[in-house]
Structures are given as C-alpha cells and as structure tokens.
Coordinates of C-alpha atoms in Angstrom, one line a residue:
Chain A
V15 CA 1.5 0.2 -0.7
L16 CA 0.7 -2.9 -2.7
G17 CA 3.3 -4.0 -5.3
D18 CA 6.7 -5.3 -5.9
L19 CA 8.8 -4.6 -2.7
R20 CA 12.1 -4.0 -4.4
D21 CA 10.7 -1.7 -6.9
A22 CA 8.6 0.2 -4.3
V23 CA 11.6 0.7 -2.0
A24 CA 13.8 1.9 -4.7
R25 CA 11.2 4.4 -6.0
T26 CA 10.6 5.6 -2.4
S27 CA 14.2 6.6 -2.2
E28 CA 14.0 8.4 -5.5
A29 CA 10.8 10.2 -4.4
L30 CA 12.4 11.6 -1.2
A31 CA 13.0 15.3 -1.7
A32 CA 14.9 15.5 1.6
P33 CA 15.8 13.1 4.4
A34 CA 13.7 13.0 7.6
D35 CA 14.7 15.5 10.2
S36 CA 15.9 12.7 12.4
A37 CA 19.3 13.7 13.7
A38 CA 18.0 14.4 17.3
W39 CA 16.0 11.1 17.2
R40 CA 19.0 9.1 16.1
R41 CA 21.2 10.6 18.8
Q42 CA 18.5 9.7 21.4
V43 CA 18.4 6.1 20.1
E44 CA 22.2 5.9 20.1
G45 CA 22.2 7.1 23.7
W46 CA 19.8 4.3 24.7
R47 CA 22.1 1.8 22.8
Q48 CA 25.2 3.0 24.7
R49 CA 23.4 3.1 28.0
F50 CA 21.8 -0.3 27.8
R51 CA 24.2 -2.1 25.5
L52 CA 24.6 -5.8 26.1
R53 CA 27.4 -6.5 28.6
Y54 CA 28.5 -9.3 30.8
E55 CA 30.4 -9.5 34.1
R56 CA 34.1 -9.7 33.6
G57 CA 36.7 -10.9 36.0
T58 CA 34.8 -13.9 37.3
P59 CA 36.3 -17.4 37.2
G60 CA 35.8 -19.4 34.0
L61 CA 35.1 -18.4 30.4
K62 CA 31.9 -16.8 29.2
G63 CA 30.6 -17.3 25.7
P64 CA 30.8 -13.6 24.7
Q65 CA 34.3 -13.4 26.0
V66 CA 35.4 -16.4 23.8
L67 CA 33.7 -14.9 20.7
E68 CA 35.3 -11.6 21.3
H69 CA 38.7 -13.1 21.5
L70 CA 38.1 -15.3 18.4
A71 CA 36.9 -12.2 16.5
A72 CA 39.9 -10.3 17.5
A73 CA 42.2 -13.1 16.5
V74 CA 40.8 -13.3 13.0
V75 CA 40.0 -9.7 12.3
D76 CA 42.7 -9.3 9.7
H77 CA 41.9 -12.7 8.0
E78 CA 39.8 -12.9 4.9
T79 CA 36.9 -15.2 5.0
Chain B
M30 CA -6.0 -55.8 -23.2
P31 CA -3.9 -52.8 -22.2
S32 CA -0.3 -53.5 -21.7
Q33 CA 1.8 -51.9 -19.0
T34 CA 5.2 -50.4 -19.8
S35 CA 8.2 -50.4 -17.5
S36 CA 7.4 -46.8 -16.6
G37 CA 4.0 -47.8 -15.4
A38 CA 2.2 -46.4 -18.4
V39 CA -0.7 -48.4 -19.7
I40 CA -1.0 -48.2 -23.5
G41 CA -4.3 -48.6 -25.3
A42 CA -6.5 -48.5 -22.3
D43 CA -8.7 -45.7 -23.5
P44 CA -11.4 -47.1 -25.8
K45 CA -11.7 -43.8 -27.5
S46 CA -8.2 -43.7 -28.7
S47 CA -5.7 -46.5 -29.4
K48 CA -2.9 -43.9 -28.8
A49 CA -4.1 -42.7 -25.4
V50 CA -1.7 -43.3 -22.5
R51 CA -2.9 -43.9 -19.0
R52 CA -0.7 -43.9 -16.0
P53 CA -1.3 -44.5 -12.4
G54 CA -2.2 -41.4 -10.5
A55 CA 1.0 -41.6 -8.6
D56 CA 3.0 -41.2 -11.8
T57 CA 0.7 -38.3 -12.8
I58 CA 1.7 -36.6 -9.5
L59 CA 5.4 -36.9 -10.4
R60 CA 4.9 -35.8 -14.0
A61 CA 3.0 -32.7 -12.7
L62 CA 5.8 -31.9 -10.2
E63 CA 8.4 -32.3 -12.9
A64 CA 6.4 -30.1 -15.3
A65 CA 6.1 -27.4 -12.6
G66 CA 9.9 -27.3 -12.3
A67 CA 10.5 -29.4 -9.2
E68 CA 13.9 -31.2 -9.0
V69 CA 14.1 -32.4 -5.5
C70 CA 11.6 -34.0 -3.1
F71 CA 12.0 -35.1 0.6
G72 CA 10.1 -37.7 2.5
I73 CA 9.7 -41.2 3.9
P74 CA 7.7 -44.1 2.4
G75 CA 4.7 -45.5 4.2
G76 CA 1.7 -47.6 3.5
A77 CA -0.5 -44.8 2.1
V78 CA 2.2 -43.4 -0.2
L79 CA 3.7 -46.7 -1.5
P80 CA 2.1 -46.1 -4.9
L81 CA 4.0 -42.8 -5.0
Y82 CA 7.3 -44.5 -4.0
D83 CA 6.7 -47.2 -6.6
A84 CA 6.3 -44.4 -9.2
L85 CA 9.6 -42.9 -8.0
A86 CA 11.2 -46.2 -8.6
R87 CA 9.7 -46.5 -12.1
G88 CA 11.5 -43.4 -13.1
T89 CA 11.5 -39.6 -12.5
T90 CA 13.8 -36.7 -12.9
L91 CA 13.1 -35.8 -9.2
R92 CA 15.9 -36.5 -6.8
H93 CA 14.4 -38.0 -3.6
V94 CA 16.0 -37.3 -0.3
L95 CA 15.1 -39.9 2.3
A96 CA 14.6 -38.6 5.8
C97 CA 14.4 -40.4 9.1
H98 CA 11.2 -38.7 10.2
E99 CA 8.5 -36.7 8.4
Q100 CA 9.2 -33.6 10.6
G101 CA 12.8 -33.7 9.5
A102 CA 11.7 -34.1 5.8
G103 CA 9.5 -31.1 6.2
H104 CA 12.3 -28.9 7.7
M105 CA 14.7 -30.1 5.0
A106 CA 12.2 -29.1 2.4
E107 CA 11.9 -25.7 4.1
G108 CA 15.7 -25.3 4.0
Y109 CA 15.7 -26.2 0.3
A110 CA 13.0 -23.7 -0.4
R111 CA 14.8 -20.9 1.5
A112 CA 18.1 -21.6 -0.2
T113 CA 16.6 -21.9 -3.8
G114 CA 13.5 -19.8 -3.8
R115 CA 11.6 -22.8 -5.2
P116 CA 8.9 -24.7 -3.3
G117 CA 10.1 -27.5 -1.1
V118 CA 8.3 -30.7 -2.0
V119 CA 7.7 -33.3 0.8
F120 CA 6.0 -36.7 0.8
A121 CA 4.5 -38.3 3.9
T122 CA 2.2 -41.2 4.5
S123 CA -1.3 -40.9 6.1
G124 CA -2.1 -40.5 9.8
P125 CA 1.0 -40.1 11.9
G126 CA 3.2 -39.5 8.9
A127 CA 1.0 -36.5 7.9
T128 CA 0.6 -35.2 11.4
N129 CA 4.4 -35.2 11.8
L130 CA 4.4 -32.6 9.1
V131 CA 2.4 -30.2 11.1
T132 CA 5.4 -28.5 12.8
P133 CA 7.2 -27.7 9.5
I134 CA 4.0 -26.7 7.9
A135 CA 3.3 -24.2 10.8
N136 CA 6.9 -23.0 10.5
A137 CA 6.6 -22.5 6.8
Q138 CA 3.5 -20.5 7.3
M139 CA 5.2 -18.3 9.9
D140 CA 8.3 -17.8 7.8
S141 CA 6.5 -17.5 4.4
T142 CA 8.3 -20.5 3.0
P143 CA 6.8 -22.2 0.0
L144 CA 6.1 -25.9 0.6
V145 CA 4.1 -28.4 -1.4
C146 CA 3.2 -31.3 1.0
I147 CA 1.8 -34.4 -0.6
T148 CA 0.3 -36.8 1.8
G149 CA -1.1 -40.3 1.3
Q150 CA -4.6 -40.9 2.6
V151 CA -6.4 -44.1 3.3
S152 CA -8.5 -45.4 0.4
S153 CA -11.5 -43.4 -0.5
A154 CA -13.9 -46.2 0.4
V155 CA -12.8 -46.1 4.1
I156 CA -12.3 -42.4 4.6
G157 CA -14.3 -41.4 7.7
S158 CA -14.3 -44.9 9.2
Q159 CA -11.3 -44.4 11.5
A160 CA -9.3 -46.7 9.3
F161 CA -5.8 -47.7 10.1
Q162 CA -3.6 -44.6 10.1
E163 CA -6.4 -42.4 9.0
C164 CA -6.4 -38.7 9.9
D165 CA -8.2 -35.7 8.5
I166 CA -5.0 -33.9 7.7
V167 CA -6.8 -31.4 5.5
G168 CA -8.8 -30.4 8.5
V169 CA -5.8 -30.5 10.9
T170 CA -3.7 -28.2 8.7
G171 CA -6.5 -25.9 7.6
P172 CA -5.5 -22.9 9.7
L173 CA -1.8 -23.3 8.7
V174 CA -1.8 -23.6 4.9
K175 CA -2.5 -21.3 2.0
G176 CA -4.6 -24.1 0.5
S177 CA -5.3 -27.8 1.1
R178 CA -7.2 -30.3 -0.9
L179 CA -8.3 -33.9 -0.7
V180 CA -8.2 -35.2 -4.2
R181 CA -11.0 -37.7 -4.8
D182 CA -11.1 -37.6 -8.6
P183 CA -7.9 -39.0 -10.2
A184 CA -8.5 -36.8 -13.3
E185 CA -8.0 -33.7 -11.1
L186 CA -4.5 -34.8 -9.9
A187 CA -2.3 -33.1 -12.5
G188 CA -4.1 -29.8 -12.3
T189 CA -4.3 -29.8 -8.5
I190 CA -0.5 -30.5 -8.2
A191 CA 0.3 -27.8 -10.7
E192 CA -2.0 -25.3 -8.9
A193 CA -0.5 -26.2 -5.5
Y194 CA 3.0 -25.5 -6.8
R195 CA 1.9 -22.2 -8.2
L196 CA 0.0 -21.2 -5.1
A197 CA 2.9 -22.0 -2.8
V198 CA 5.0 -19.3 -4.4
S199 CA 2.4 -16.7 -5.3
G200 CA 1.8 -13.6 -3.3
R201 CA 3.0 -14.3 0.2
P202 CA 4.7 -17.7 -0.1
G203 CA 3.6 -20.5 2.2
P204 CA 2.7 -24.2 2.6
V205 CA 0.1 -26.0 0.5
L206 CA -1.1 -29.5 1.1
V207 CA -2.5 -32.1 -1.3
D208 CA -4.0 -35.2 0.3
V209 CA -4.3 -38.2 -2.1
P210 CA -6.1 -41.4 -1.1
R211 CA -4.2 -44.5 -2.0
D212 CA -6.8 -45.7 -4.6
V213 CA -6.5 -42.3 -6.3
Q214 CA -2.7 -42.8 -6.6
E215 CA -3.3 -46.2 -8.1
A216 CA -6.1 -45.3 -10.5
L217 CA -5.2 -45.0 -14.1
V218 CA -5.3 -41.5 -15.4
L219 CA -5.1 -40.3 -19.0
D220 CA -1.6 -38.9 -19.3
H221 CA -2.7 -35.7 -21.0
S222 CA -5.5 -35.2 -18.5
Q223 CA -5.5 -31.6 -17.1
A224 CA -9.2 -31.9 -16.5
G225 CA -9.4 -29.1 -14.0
H226 CA -8.5 -29.3 -10.3
A227 CA -10.0 -28.9 -6.9
A228 CA -10.3 -25.2 -6.4
Y229 CA -8.4 -23.3 -3.7
P230 CA -11.1 -20.8 -2.7
D231 CA -8.9 -19.4 0.1
E232 CA -6.3 -18.2 -2.4
P233 CA -5.9 -14.5 -2.1
A234 CA -6.6 -12.5 -5.3
A235 CA -3.5 -11.4 -7.1
P236 CA -3.1 -7.6 -7.5
D237 CA -4.0 -6.4 -11.0
D238 CA -0.8 -4.4 -11.1
A239 CA 2.4 -5.8 -9.5
R240 CA 3.9 -2.3 -9.4
A241 CA 3.0 0.0 -6.6
S242 CA 1.2 3.2 -7.6
G243 CA 3.2 6.4 -7.9
E244 CA 0.7 8.0 -5.5
A245 CA 1.3 5.4 -2.8
V246 CA 5.1 5.7 -3.2
R247 CA 4.9 9.5 -3.0
A248 CA 2.7 9.3 0.1
V249 CA 5.3 7.1 1.9
A250 CA 8.1 9.5 0.9
A251 CA 6.1 12.4 2.2
A252 CA 5.5 10.7 5.5
I253 CA 9.2 10.0 5.9
E254 CA 10.1 13.6 5.1
A255 CA 7.6 14.9 7.7
S256 CA 8.7 12.5 10.4
N257 CA 11.1 13.4 13.2
R258 CA 11.2 10.0 14.9
P259 CA 11.2 7.6 11.9
V260 CA 12.0 3.9 12.0
L261 CA 12.4 1.6 9.1
Y262 CA 10.9 -1.7 10.3
V263 CA 12.1 -4.4 7.8
G264 CA 10.6 -7.9 7.4
G265 CA 11.5 -11.1 5.7
A266 CA 9.9 -10.0 2.4
A267 CA 12.9 -7.7 1.9
V268 CA 15.1 -10.7 1.9
A269 CA 12.8 -12.8 -0.3
A270 CA 12.6 -9.9 -2.8
E271 CA 16.4 -9.5 -2.8
A272 CA 16.0 -5.9 -1.8
R273 CA 19.0 -5.6 0.5
A274 CA 20.7 -2.8 -1.4
E275 CA 17.4 -0.9 -1.9
V276 CA 16.6 -1.1 1.8
E277 CA 20.1 0.1 2.9
H278 CA 19.9 3.0 0.3
L279 CA 16.5 4.1 1.6
A280 CA 17.7 4.1 5.2
T281 CA 20.8 6.1 4.3
V282 CA 19.1 8.7 2.1
G283 CA 16.1 9.0 4.4
G284 CA 18.1 9.1 7.7
L285 CA 16.1 6.1 9.0
P286 CA 17.2 3.9 11.9
I287 CA 16.4 0.3 11.0
V288 CA 14.9 -2.5 13.1
T289 CA 14.3 -5.9 11.6
T290 CA 12.2 -8.9 12.2
L291 CA 14.0 -12.2 12.8
M292 CA 13.4 -13.2 9.2
A293 CA 15.0 -10.0 8.0
K294 CA 18.1 -10.3 10.3
G295 CA 21.1 -9.5 8.2
V296 CA 19.2 -7.6 5.5
V297 CA 21.8 -4.9 6.2
P298 CA 25.0 -5.7 8.2
E299 CA 24.6 -5.9 11.9
S300 CA 27.5 -3.5 12.1
H301 CA 25.7 -0.8 10.0
P302 CA 25.4 2.3 12.2
L303 CA 21.7 2.6 11.4
N304 CA 20.9 -1.0 12.2
L305 CA 19.4 -1.3 15.7
G306 CA 18.9 -5.1 15.4
C307 CA 15.7 -7.0 16.2
P308 CA 13.0 -5.7 18.6
G309 CA 11.2 -8.2 20.7
M310 CA 12.2 -10.6 23.5
H311 CA 15.6 -11.2 21.9
G312 CA 16.3 -7.6 21.1
G313 CA 17.9 -4.6 22.9
K314 CA 15.9 -2.1 24.8
W315 CA 16.9 0.6 22.2
A316 CA 15.3 -1.4 19.4
N317 CA 12.1 -2.0 21.3
W318 CA 11.8 1.6 22.5
T319 CA 11.8 2.9 18.9
R320 CA 8.5 1.2 18.4
R321 CA 6.7 1.8 21.8
P322 CA 5.0 4.5 23.6
G323 CA 6.2 5.0 27.1
R324 CA 9.9 4.9 26.2
P325 CA 12.3 7.0 28.2
C326 CA 13.1 10.5 27.0

C-alpha cells in the first residue's frame, strides 16, 4: 500500500466488513504474557528499581498530571 | 567600485545591472534557509564555516543555538526536528567538525528524522590535497544520507539549500548534507540567483498519487478478515503521520493485537489491552512470539 498512512489506516478500518476471527489467538497471546510477564525477586535486601516505581505509581495514582 | 552594505550585500557589482545585488555565498545560504522556513539552527563555529558565522552576525532571522560539540549540535537538531516536524538545521566546520556529525546523521537516518547538515569544506583549490582539516564528508556520509552534495559553483547555493530542505522532509524523512568550500561561502552571488542546483540523483521518486488506491486498501482489509492470528505491527511513520487514533481504531475494530517498533512506542497507550509492546531484544517473549515461527502453542 503506497499512500498517506493516516488516510490509508482510516480507510482500512472502514473497509473491514468484520473483525478478524482472532479471539483464540488473543487468548493465546495473553496466556504467554501472563506466563512470562516481567517480574523481579521480592523480599531481598535493598530496593529494586521496579519496586520503587511501583510504589511511586501507587502513591500518585489519584493525582492528576 | 561596488560598495558593501552592513548586511554584507554588495551593490552595483553586476555590470549588467546597476540594481543587481550580490551577497557572499554564506549570506545566500542563510537567505535560502530563511526562505525555506527555517527558524533555528544549531552548530559550532570553525575555520571552514567562519564566513557562515560572519553572515549570521551580519543579520538573520535564524536563531542560532551554540553547542559544545558537533555531535551534540546534531542531536539537538534531531530533537528539534522531532518536536516540530521541521528539518533540524546544523552547521559544522570541515574535517573533524564534519565527522563529529556522523553519529547524529546515522541516527537521523535510522529514525527518519529530517536534518539539513551544512558543513564547511576547505577551499576549492586545495580539495584533494589533504589540506588542514580536510575530509571527504560527502563520501563518508554517502550511505547514511538521503542526498549529499559538494557545492562548487556559488550560483548553485540557493537552489541546493532549498532542495536539501525539501528533500529532508519528503517521502521518508532523513538527513541531507550540503558541503560548502570556504571560497564558495565567500564568493559573491547574485541575490536573486536560483540558477539551478546540484542534482540529488538518489532522491526517490514521489508517488503520483499520495492517496492509497482503494484496491490496495480493500486487499488489506480482506487479509485482516481472513486472518486468525493477526498482528498489527506499527512503526514510527504512524507517529510522524499523527495517526494514533486511526491505528487504535483499526486495532479495535479489527481485533488486532499491536506490537510496535521503538519509534512507535506510545502510539497507543502501553496499558491498552491490545498493546503487546515492542518485540526485539528489549521486548517480552509474548511480543516476539507473535511474529516468529517456532513459538510455543
């Protein structure tokens, strides 16, 4: 497809008669994501970067940016 | 005798016309950039671009941002370009000044960032003699730029700069380099001279119609409908085209998981349930497995 991207993407959405039959596929991908999600070892001495960010995010979750 | 004004213009220098105005080539470069729409430039003075910096001092609408190193100037110009959508303009002197631009030029090529790099070159008479701070920067940057030219004819300066500015943003944006020997910067040029420019033969041809054909769009839609393991792989062009909403809508109505290149990161929120993030060495296994054979079932 050669042409203006924004226009082409919008027209592709309009041209779709039906969504892809992707429910099973999306469940499979979500299963991978849950199984291999990024994690870190907790309970060890010291602070870890992700741990700090999680706490900061939780502390400001109700604040407007 | 011609007389020189405070802006560097020389009046009455053209024997064919008493009203003709000639300016140093360096002033012509600035006028061409101004005419193209440039408002800001980044760089550092050096021996081979002193005429250009003298021209800046004589007067310009361009705001010059002084960097501490040409590489920094190049990256600043990249940031400016990405923030504004306009080409980032950067000046550097010959030799080491020019080679210090190689990293931002390469980066701009990878990231499709429009840059107009104007480098000073040793005087025409000594090019090829391994003169002080001489480097074939056109040759060095050849594989990295959309176009690069060594301007030998002062009459081609204005057109070459204008074309470089246009080329940087046309099609897939990227870096363009114009190398200007010091004597060409100092040569007096007719102010109205647009006498052609050095061609950029490597410029890709622009499509005749900027709108995708209906047939092509329908073919993509049909492929999506027929797919049972679709993935919408989004690149930086979606950001450049400001197509965030359109991409998110297509993913939603098409039932399409999204993976993004690094340049498209954030095109839809990372928290969007269909956004799987970036594949590649920094991405999750789930994002990589959507694109690879041999993935687990």
